[in-house]
GROMACS .gro file of C-alpha atoms in nm:
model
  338
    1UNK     CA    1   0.840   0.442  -2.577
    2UNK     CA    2   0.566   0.218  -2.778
    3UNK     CA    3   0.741  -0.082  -2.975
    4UNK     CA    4   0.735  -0.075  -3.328
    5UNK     CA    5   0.622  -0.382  -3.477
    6UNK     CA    6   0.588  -0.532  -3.809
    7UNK     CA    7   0.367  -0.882  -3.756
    8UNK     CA    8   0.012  -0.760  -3.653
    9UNK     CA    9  -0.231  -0.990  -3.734
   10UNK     CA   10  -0.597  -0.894  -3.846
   11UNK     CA   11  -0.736  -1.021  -3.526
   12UNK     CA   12  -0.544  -0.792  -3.313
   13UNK     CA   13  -0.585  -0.483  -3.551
   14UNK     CA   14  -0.978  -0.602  -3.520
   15UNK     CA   15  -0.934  -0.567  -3.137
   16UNK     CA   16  -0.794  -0.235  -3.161
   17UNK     CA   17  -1.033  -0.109  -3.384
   18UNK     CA   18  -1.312  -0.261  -3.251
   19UNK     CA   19  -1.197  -0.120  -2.880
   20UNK     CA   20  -1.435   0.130  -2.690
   21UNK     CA   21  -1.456   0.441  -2.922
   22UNK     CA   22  -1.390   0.664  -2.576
   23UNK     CA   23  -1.080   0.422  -2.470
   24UNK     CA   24  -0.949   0.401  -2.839
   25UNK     CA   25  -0.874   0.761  -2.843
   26UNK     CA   26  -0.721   0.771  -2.487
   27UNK     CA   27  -0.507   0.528  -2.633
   28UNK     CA   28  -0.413   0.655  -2.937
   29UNK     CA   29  -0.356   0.986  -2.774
   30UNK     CA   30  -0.134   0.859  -2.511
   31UNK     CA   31   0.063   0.657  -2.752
   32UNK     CA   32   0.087   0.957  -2.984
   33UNK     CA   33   0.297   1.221  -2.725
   34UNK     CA   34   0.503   0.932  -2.610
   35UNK     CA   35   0.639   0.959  -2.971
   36UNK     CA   36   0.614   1.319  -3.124
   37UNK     CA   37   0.518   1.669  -2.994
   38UNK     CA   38   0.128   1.619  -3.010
   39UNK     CA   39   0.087   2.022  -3.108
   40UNK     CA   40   0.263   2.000  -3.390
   41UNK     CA   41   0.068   1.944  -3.736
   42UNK     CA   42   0.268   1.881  -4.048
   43UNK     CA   43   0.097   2.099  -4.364
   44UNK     CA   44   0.095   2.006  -4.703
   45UNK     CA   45  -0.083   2.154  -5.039
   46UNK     CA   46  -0.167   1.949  -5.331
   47UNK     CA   47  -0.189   2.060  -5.683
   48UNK     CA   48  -0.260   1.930  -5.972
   49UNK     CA   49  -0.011   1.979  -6.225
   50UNK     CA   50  -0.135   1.758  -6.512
   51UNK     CA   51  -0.513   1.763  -6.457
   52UNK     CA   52  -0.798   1.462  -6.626
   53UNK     CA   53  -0.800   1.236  -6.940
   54UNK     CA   54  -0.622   0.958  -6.668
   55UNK     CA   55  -0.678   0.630  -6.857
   56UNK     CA   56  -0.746   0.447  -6.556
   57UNK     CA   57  -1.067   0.303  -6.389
   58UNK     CA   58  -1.050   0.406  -6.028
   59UNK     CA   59  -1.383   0.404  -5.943
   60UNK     CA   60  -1.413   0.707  -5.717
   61UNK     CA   61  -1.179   0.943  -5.915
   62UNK     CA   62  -1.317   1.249  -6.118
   63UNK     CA   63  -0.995   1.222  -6.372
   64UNK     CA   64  -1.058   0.929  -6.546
   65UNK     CA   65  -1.116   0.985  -6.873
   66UNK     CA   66  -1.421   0.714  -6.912
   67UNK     CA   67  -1.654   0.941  -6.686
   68UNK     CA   68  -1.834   1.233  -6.725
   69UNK     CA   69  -1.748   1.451  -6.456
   70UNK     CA   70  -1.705   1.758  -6.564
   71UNK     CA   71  -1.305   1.783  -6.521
   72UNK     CA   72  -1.146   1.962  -6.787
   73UNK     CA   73  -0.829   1.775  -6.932
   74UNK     CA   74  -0.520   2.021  -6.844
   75UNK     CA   75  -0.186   1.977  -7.042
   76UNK     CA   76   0.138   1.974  -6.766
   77UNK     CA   77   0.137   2.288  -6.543
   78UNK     CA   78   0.435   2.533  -6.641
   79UNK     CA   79   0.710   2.525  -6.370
   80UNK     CA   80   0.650   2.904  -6.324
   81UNK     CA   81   0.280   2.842  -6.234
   82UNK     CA   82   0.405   2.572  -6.003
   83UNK     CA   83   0.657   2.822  -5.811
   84UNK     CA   84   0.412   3.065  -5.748
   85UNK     CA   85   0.157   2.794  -5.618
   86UNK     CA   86   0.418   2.713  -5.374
   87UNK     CA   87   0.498   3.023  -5.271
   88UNK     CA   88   0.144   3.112  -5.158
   89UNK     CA   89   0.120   2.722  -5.030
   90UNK     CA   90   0.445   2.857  -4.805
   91UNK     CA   91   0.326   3.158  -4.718
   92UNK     CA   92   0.000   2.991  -4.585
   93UNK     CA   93   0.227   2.776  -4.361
   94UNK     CA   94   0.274   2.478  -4.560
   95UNK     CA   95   0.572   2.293  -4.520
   96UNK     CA   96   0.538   2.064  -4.834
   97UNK     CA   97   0.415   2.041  -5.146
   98UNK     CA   98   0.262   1.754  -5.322
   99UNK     CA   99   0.257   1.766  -5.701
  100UNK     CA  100  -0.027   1.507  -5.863
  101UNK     CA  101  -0.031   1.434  -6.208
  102UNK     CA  102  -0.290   1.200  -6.370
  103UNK     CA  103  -0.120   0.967  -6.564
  104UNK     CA  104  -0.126   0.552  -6.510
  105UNK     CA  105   0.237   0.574  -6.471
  106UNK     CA  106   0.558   0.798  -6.528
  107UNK     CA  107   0.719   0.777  -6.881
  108UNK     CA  108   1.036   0.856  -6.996
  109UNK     CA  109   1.002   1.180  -7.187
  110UNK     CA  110   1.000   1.527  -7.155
  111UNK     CA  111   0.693   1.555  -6.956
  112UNK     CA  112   0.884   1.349  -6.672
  113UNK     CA  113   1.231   1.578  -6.750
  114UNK     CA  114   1.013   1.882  -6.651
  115UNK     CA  115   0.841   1.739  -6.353
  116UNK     CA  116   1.224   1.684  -6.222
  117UNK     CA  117   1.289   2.056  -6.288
  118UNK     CA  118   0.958   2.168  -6.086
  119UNK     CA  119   1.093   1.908  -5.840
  120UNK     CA  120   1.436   2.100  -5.796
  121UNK     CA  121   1.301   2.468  -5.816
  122UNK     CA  122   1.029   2.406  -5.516
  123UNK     CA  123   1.347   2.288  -5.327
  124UNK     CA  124   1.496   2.566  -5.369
  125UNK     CA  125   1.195   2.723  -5.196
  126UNK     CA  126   1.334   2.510  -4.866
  127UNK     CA  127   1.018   2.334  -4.895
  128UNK     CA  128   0.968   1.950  -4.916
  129UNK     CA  129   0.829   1.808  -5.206
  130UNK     CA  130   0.609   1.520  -5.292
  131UNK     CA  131   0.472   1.388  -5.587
  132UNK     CA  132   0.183   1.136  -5.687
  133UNK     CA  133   0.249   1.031  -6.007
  134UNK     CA  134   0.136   0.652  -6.073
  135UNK     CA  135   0.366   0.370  -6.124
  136UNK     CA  136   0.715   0.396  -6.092
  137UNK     CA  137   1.040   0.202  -6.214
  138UNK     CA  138   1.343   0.206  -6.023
  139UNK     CA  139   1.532   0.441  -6.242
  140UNK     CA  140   1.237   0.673  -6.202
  141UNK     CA  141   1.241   0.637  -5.857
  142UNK     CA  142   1.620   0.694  -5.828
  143UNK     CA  143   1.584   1.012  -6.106
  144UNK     CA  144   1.310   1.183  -5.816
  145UNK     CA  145   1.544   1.110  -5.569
  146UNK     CA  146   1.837   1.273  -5.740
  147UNK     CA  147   1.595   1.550  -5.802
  148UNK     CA  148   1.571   1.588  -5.471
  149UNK     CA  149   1.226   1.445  -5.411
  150UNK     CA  150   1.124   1.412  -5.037
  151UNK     CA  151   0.805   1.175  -5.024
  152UNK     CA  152   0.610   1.001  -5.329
  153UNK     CA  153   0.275   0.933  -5.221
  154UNK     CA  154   0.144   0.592  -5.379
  155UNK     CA  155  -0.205   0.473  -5.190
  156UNK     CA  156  -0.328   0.125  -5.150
  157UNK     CA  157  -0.710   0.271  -5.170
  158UNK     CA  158  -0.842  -0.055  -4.995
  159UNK     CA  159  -0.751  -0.422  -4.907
  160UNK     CA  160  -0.598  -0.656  -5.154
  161UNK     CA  161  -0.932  -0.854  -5.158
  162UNK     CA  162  -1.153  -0.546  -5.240
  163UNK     CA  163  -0.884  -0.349  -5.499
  164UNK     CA  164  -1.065  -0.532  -5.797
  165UNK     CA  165  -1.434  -0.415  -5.707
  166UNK     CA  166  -1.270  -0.045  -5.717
  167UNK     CA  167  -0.950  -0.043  -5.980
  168UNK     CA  168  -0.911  -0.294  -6.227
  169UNK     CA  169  -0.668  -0.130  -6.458
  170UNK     CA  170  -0.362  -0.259  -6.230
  171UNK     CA  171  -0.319  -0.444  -5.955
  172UNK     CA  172  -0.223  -0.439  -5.619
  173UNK     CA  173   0.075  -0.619  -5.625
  174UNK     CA  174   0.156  -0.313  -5.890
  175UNK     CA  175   0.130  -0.075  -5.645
  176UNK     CA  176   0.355  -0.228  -5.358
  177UNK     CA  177   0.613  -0.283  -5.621
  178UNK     CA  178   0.630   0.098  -5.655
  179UNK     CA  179   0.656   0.163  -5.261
  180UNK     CA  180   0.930  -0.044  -5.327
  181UNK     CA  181   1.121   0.108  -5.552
  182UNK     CA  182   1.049   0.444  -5.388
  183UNK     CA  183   1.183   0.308  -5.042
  184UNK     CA  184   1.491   0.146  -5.263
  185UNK     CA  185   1.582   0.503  -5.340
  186UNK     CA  186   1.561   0.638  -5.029
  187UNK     CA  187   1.225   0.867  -5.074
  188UNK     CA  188   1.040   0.897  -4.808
  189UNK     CA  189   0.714   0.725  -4.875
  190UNK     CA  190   0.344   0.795  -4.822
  191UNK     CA  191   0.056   0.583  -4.879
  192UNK     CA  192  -0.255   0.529  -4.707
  193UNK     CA  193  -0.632   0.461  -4.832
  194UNK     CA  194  -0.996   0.572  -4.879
  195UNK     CA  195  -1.272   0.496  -4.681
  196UNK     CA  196  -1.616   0.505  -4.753
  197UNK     CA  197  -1.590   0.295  -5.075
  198UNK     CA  198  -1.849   0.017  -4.997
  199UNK     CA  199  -1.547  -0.133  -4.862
  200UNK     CA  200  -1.637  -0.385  -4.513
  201UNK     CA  201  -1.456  -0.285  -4.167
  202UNK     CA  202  -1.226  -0.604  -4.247
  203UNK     CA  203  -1.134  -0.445  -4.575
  204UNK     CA  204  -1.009  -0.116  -4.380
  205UNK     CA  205  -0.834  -0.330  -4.090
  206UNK     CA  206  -0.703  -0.552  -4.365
  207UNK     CA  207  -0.585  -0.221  -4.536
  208UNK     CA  208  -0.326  -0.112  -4.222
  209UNK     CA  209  -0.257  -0.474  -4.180
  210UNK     CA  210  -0.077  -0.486  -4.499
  211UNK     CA  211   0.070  -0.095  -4.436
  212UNK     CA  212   0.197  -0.181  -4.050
  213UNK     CA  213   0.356  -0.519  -4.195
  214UNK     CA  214   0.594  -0.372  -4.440
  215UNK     CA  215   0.960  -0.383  -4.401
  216UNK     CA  216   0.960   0.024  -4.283
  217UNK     CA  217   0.642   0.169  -4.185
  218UNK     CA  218   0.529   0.460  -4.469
  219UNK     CA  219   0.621   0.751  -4.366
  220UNK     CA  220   0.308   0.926  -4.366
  221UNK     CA  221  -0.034   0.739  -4.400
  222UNK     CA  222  -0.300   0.950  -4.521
  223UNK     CA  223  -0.672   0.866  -4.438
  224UNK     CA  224  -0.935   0.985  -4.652
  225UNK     CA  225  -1.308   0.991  -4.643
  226UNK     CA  226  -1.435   0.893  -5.035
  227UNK     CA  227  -1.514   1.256  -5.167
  228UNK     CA  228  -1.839   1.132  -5.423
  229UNK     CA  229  -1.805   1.314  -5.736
  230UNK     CA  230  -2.095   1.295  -5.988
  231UNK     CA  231  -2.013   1.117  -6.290
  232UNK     CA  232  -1.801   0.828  -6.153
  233UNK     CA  233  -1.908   0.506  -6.044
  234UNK     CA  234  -1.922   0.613  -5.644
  235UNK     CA  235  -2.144   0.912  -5.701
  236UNK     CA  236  -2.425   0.769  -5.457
  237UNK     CA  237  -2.205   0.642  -5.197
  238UNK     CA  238  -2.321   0.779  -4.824
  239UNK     CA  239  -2.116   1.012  -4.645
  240UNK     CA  240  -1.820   0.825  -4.405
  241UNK     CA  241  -1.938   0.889  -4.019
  242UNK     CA  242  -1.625   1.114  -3.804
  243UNK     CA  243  -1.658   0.808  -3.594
  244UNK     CA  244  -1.497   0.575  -3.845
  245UNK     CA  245  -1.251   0.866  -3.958
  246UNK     CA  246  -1.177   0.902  -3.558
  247UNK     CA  247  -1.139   0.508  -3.498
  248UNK     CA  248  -0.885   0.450  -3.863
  249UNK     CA  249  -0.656   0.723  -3.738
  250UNK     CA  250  -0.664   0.639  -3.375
  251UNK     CA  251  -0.594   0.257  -3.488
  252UNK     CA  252  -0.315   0.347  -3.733
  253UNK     CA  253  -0.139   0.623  -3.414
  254UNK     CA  254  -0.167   0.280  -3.258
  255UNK     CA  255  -0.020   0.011  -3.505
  256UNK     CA  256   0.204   0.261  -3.642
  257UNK     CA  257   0.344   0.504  -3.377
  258UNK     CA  258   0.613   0.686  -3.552
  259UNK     CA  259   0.393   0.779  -3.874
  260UNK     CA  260   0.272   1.098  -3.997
  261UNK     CA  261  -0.080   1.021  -4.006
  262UNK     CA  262  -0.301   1.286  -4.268
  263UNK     CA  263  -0.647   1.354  -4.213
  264UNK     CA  264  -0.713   1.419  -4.597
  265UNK     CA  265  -0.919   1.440  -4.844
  266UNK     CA  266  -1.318   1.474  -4.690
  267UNK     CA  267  -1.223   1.729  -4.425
  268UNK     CA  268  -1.493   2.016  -4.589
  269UNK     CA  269  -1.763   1.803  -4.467
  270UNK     CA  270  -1.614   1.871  -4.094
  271UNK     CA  271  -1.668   2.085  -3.817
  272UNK     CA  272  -1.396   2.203  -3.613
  273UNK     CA  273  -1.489   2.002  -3.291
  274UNK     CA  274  -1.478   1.649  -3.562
  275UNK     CA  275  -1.183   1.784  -3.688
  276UNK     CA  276  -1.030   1.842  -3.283
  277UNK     CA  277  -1.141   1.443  -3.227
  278UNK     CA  278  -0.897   1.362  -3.545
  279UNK     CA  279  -0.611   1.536  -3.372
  280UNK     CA  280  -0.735   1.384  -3.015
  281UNK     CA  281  -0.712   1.038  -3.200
  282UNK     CA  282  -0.315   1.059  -3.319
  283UNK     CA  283  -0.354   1.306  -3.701
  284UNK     CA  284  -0.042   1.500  -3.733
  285UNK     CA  285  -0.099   1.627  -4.102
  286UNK     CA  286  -0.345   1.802  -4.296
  287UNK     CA  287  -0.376   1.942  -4.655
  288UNK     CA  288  -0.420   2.279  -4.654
  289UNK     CA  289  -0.565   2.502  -5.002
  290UNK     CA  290  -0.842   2.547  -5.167
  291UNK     CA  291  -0.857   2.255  -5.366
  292UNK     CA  292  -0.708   1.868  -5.345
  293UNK     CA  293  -0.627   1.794  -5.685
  294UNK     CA  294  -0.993   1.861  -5.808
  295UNK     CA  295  -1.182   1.865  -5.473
  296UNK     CA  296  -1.283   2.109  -5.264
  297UNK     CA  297  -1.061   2.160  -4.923
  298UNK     CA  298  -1.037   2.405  -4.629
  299UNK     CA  299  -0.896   2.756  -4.699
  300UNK     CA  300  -0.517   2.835  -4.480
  301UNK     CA  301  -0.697   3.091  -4.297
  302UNK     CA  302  -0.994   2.892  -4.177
  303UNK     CA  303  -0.679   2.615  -4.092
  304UNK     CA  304  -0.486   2.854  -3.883
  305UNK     CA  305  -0.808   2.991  -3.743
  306UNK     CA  306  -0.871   2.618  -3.620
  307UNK     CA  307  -0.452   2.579  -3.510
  308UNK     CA  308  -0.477   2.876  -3.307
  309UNK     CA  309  -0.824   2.768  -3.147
  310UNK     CA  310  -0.722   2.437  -3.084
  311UNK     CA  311  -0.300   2.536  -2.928
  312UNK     CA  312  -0.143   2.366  -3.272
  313UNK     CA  313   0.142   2.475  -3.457
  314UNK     CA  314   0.275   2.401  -3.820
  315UNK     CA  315   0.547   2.185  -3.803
  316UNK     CA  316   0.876   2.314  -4.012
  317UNK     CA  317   1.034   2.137  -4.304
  318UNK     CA  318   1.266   1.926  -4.301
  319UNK     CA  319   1.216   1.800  -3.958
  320UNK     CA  320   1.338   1.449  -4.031
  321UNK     CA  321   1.639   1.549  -4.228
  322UNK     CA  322   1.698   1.640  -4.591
  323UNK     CA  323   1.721   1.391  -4.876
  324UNK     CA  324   2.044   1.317  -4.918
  325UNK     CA  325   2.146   1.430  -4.637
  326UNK     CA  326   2.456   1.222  -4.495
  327UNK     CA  327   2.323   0.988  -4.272
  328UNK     CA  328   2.404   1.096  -3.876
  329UNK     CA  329   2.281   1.399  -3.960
  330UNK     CA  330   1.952   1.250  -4.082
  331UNK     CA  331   1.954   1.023  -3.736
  332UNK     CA  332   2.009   1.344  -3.561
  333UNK     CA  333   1.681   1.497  -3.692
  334UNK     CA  334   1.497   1.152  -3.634
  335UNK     CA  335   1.614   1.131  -3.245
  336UNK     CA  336   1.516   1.517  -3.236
  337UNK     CA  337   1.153   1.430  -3.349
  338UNK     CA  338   1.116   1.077  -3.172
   0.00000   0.00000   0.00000
């Protein structure tokens, strides 16, 4: 079984990266079914339930209310709207659903009481739910968690050295603080990054450098290719080549064995056989739907279409225990999976 480590350095993250393509994937793949069944692909669906007029700066996103992009501003989605999304998400074959609201942060009002309802009724769907909400306090973190939230996703985007040329509204040390006080209450967390940003190849390795060296590995580490949206500052940007999609998730199986690693948001621009190399290279997740958050995305039919093509299976929910769950029976789930 592949150690799990928490002190890589740039320069041997570099190496890794920088490996072979052909003997990066073998060992990537190798790595990946010494630590989980290889067939089995976690789903998700994303929707946005609070859509635009997001007072940040991210310069790639289509929901900030300084650009022109044509994205409507949407008041909070009604939690009845939300159950039936998830019930089509589930019968699709998603195993989780990710709830994305466009706010800077969570506030303490009654948009954030009903979010914790919507939270509670899609659990009662026995599906896991995750939410992307911006910063986080503790309390807010602990009020998800006694909600029953499973994962809050919280990306780093880029490197710590690049996050200014892209965001400039907070700051990185911002969001680690919020990974923290999501791991403090015991939600599973997920956070990755975008590539294709203008970002260098040390910016990405620097990226999984700072991911790999936290006290618990994320969860799940999802790897997008930039999406360019007209209207935002990234509208030009060139598309990202498979190849560097291939070598970030083959590098992050690697560094980080255990993790759910998503091939996200850019997958429309894929064919199957690119998409087969992702798998080949260590992804375990996808998002499945029409739509991520604002963005176009592969249908669940042309998914399971692919899944049935390629001898993969949806993985169920819940695999790695329930939150709350008392803990041997969480360890139970873990040594079942690992």
């Amino acid at each position: 079984m592949t150690e799990v480590r928490h002190d890589w350095t740039q320069e041997e993250i570099s190496k890794i990266y920088h490996s072979p393509l052909l003997d990066l994937i073998y060992r990537a793949a190798t790595i990946h079914r010494e630590n989980k069944d290889y067939s089995e692909v976690q789903i998700s669906s994303l929707i946005s339930i609070k859509t635009g007029g997001c007072p940040e700066d991210c310069a790639y996103c289509p929901q900030a209310a300084r650009y022109s992009t044509g994205v409507d501003v949407h008041a909070l989605m009604p939690k009845e709207e939300v159950i039936a999304v998830a019930k089509r998400a589930k019968e699709g074959g998603a195993s989780r659903l990710c709830m994305g609201a466009a706010w800077r942060e969570v506030r303490d009002n009654r948009d954030f009481d009903k979010v914790l309802d919507m939270v509670k009724a899609v659990n009662e769907l026995d599906m896991e739910v995750c939410c992307t909400l911006g910063m986080l306090t503790e309390n807010q973190a602990q009020r998800l968690a006694d909600a029953g939230l499973y994962a809050y996703n919280h990306n780093l985007d880029t490197s710590e050295d690049d996050y200014k040329r892209i965001i400039t509204t907070r700051t990185y040390d911002d969001r680690l603080q919020t990974l923290e006080h999501v791991r403090k209450a015991k939600i599973s967390v997920c956070s990755g990054g975008i590539i294709g940003l203008g970002e260098t190849t040390a910016d990405r390795i620097s990226m999984l450098k700072t991911l790999s060296n936290l006290p618990k590995h994320p969860e799940s580490v999802p790897i997008n290719a930039l999406v360019p949206v007209k209207g935002t500052p990234l509208a030009e940007q060139p598309r990202v080549s498979v190849w560097d999609m291939v070598r970030m998730i083959a590098t992050t199986r690697i560094i980080m064995p255990k993790t759910v690693v998503r091939l996200s948001a850019g997958r429309t621009e894929m064919s199957t056989v690119e998409q087969a190399m992702c798998f080949m290279a260590g992804a375990n997740s996808i998002f499945a739907g029409e739509k991520l958050l604002t963005t176009p995305n592969p249908t669940f039919d042309e998914d399971m279409f692919m899944f049935d093509l390629l001898g993969l299976k949806p993985r169920k929910a819940f695999k790695n225990g329930r939150p709350n769950e008392p803990k041997e029976l969480r360890e139970m789930s873990i040594n079942e999976v690992f």
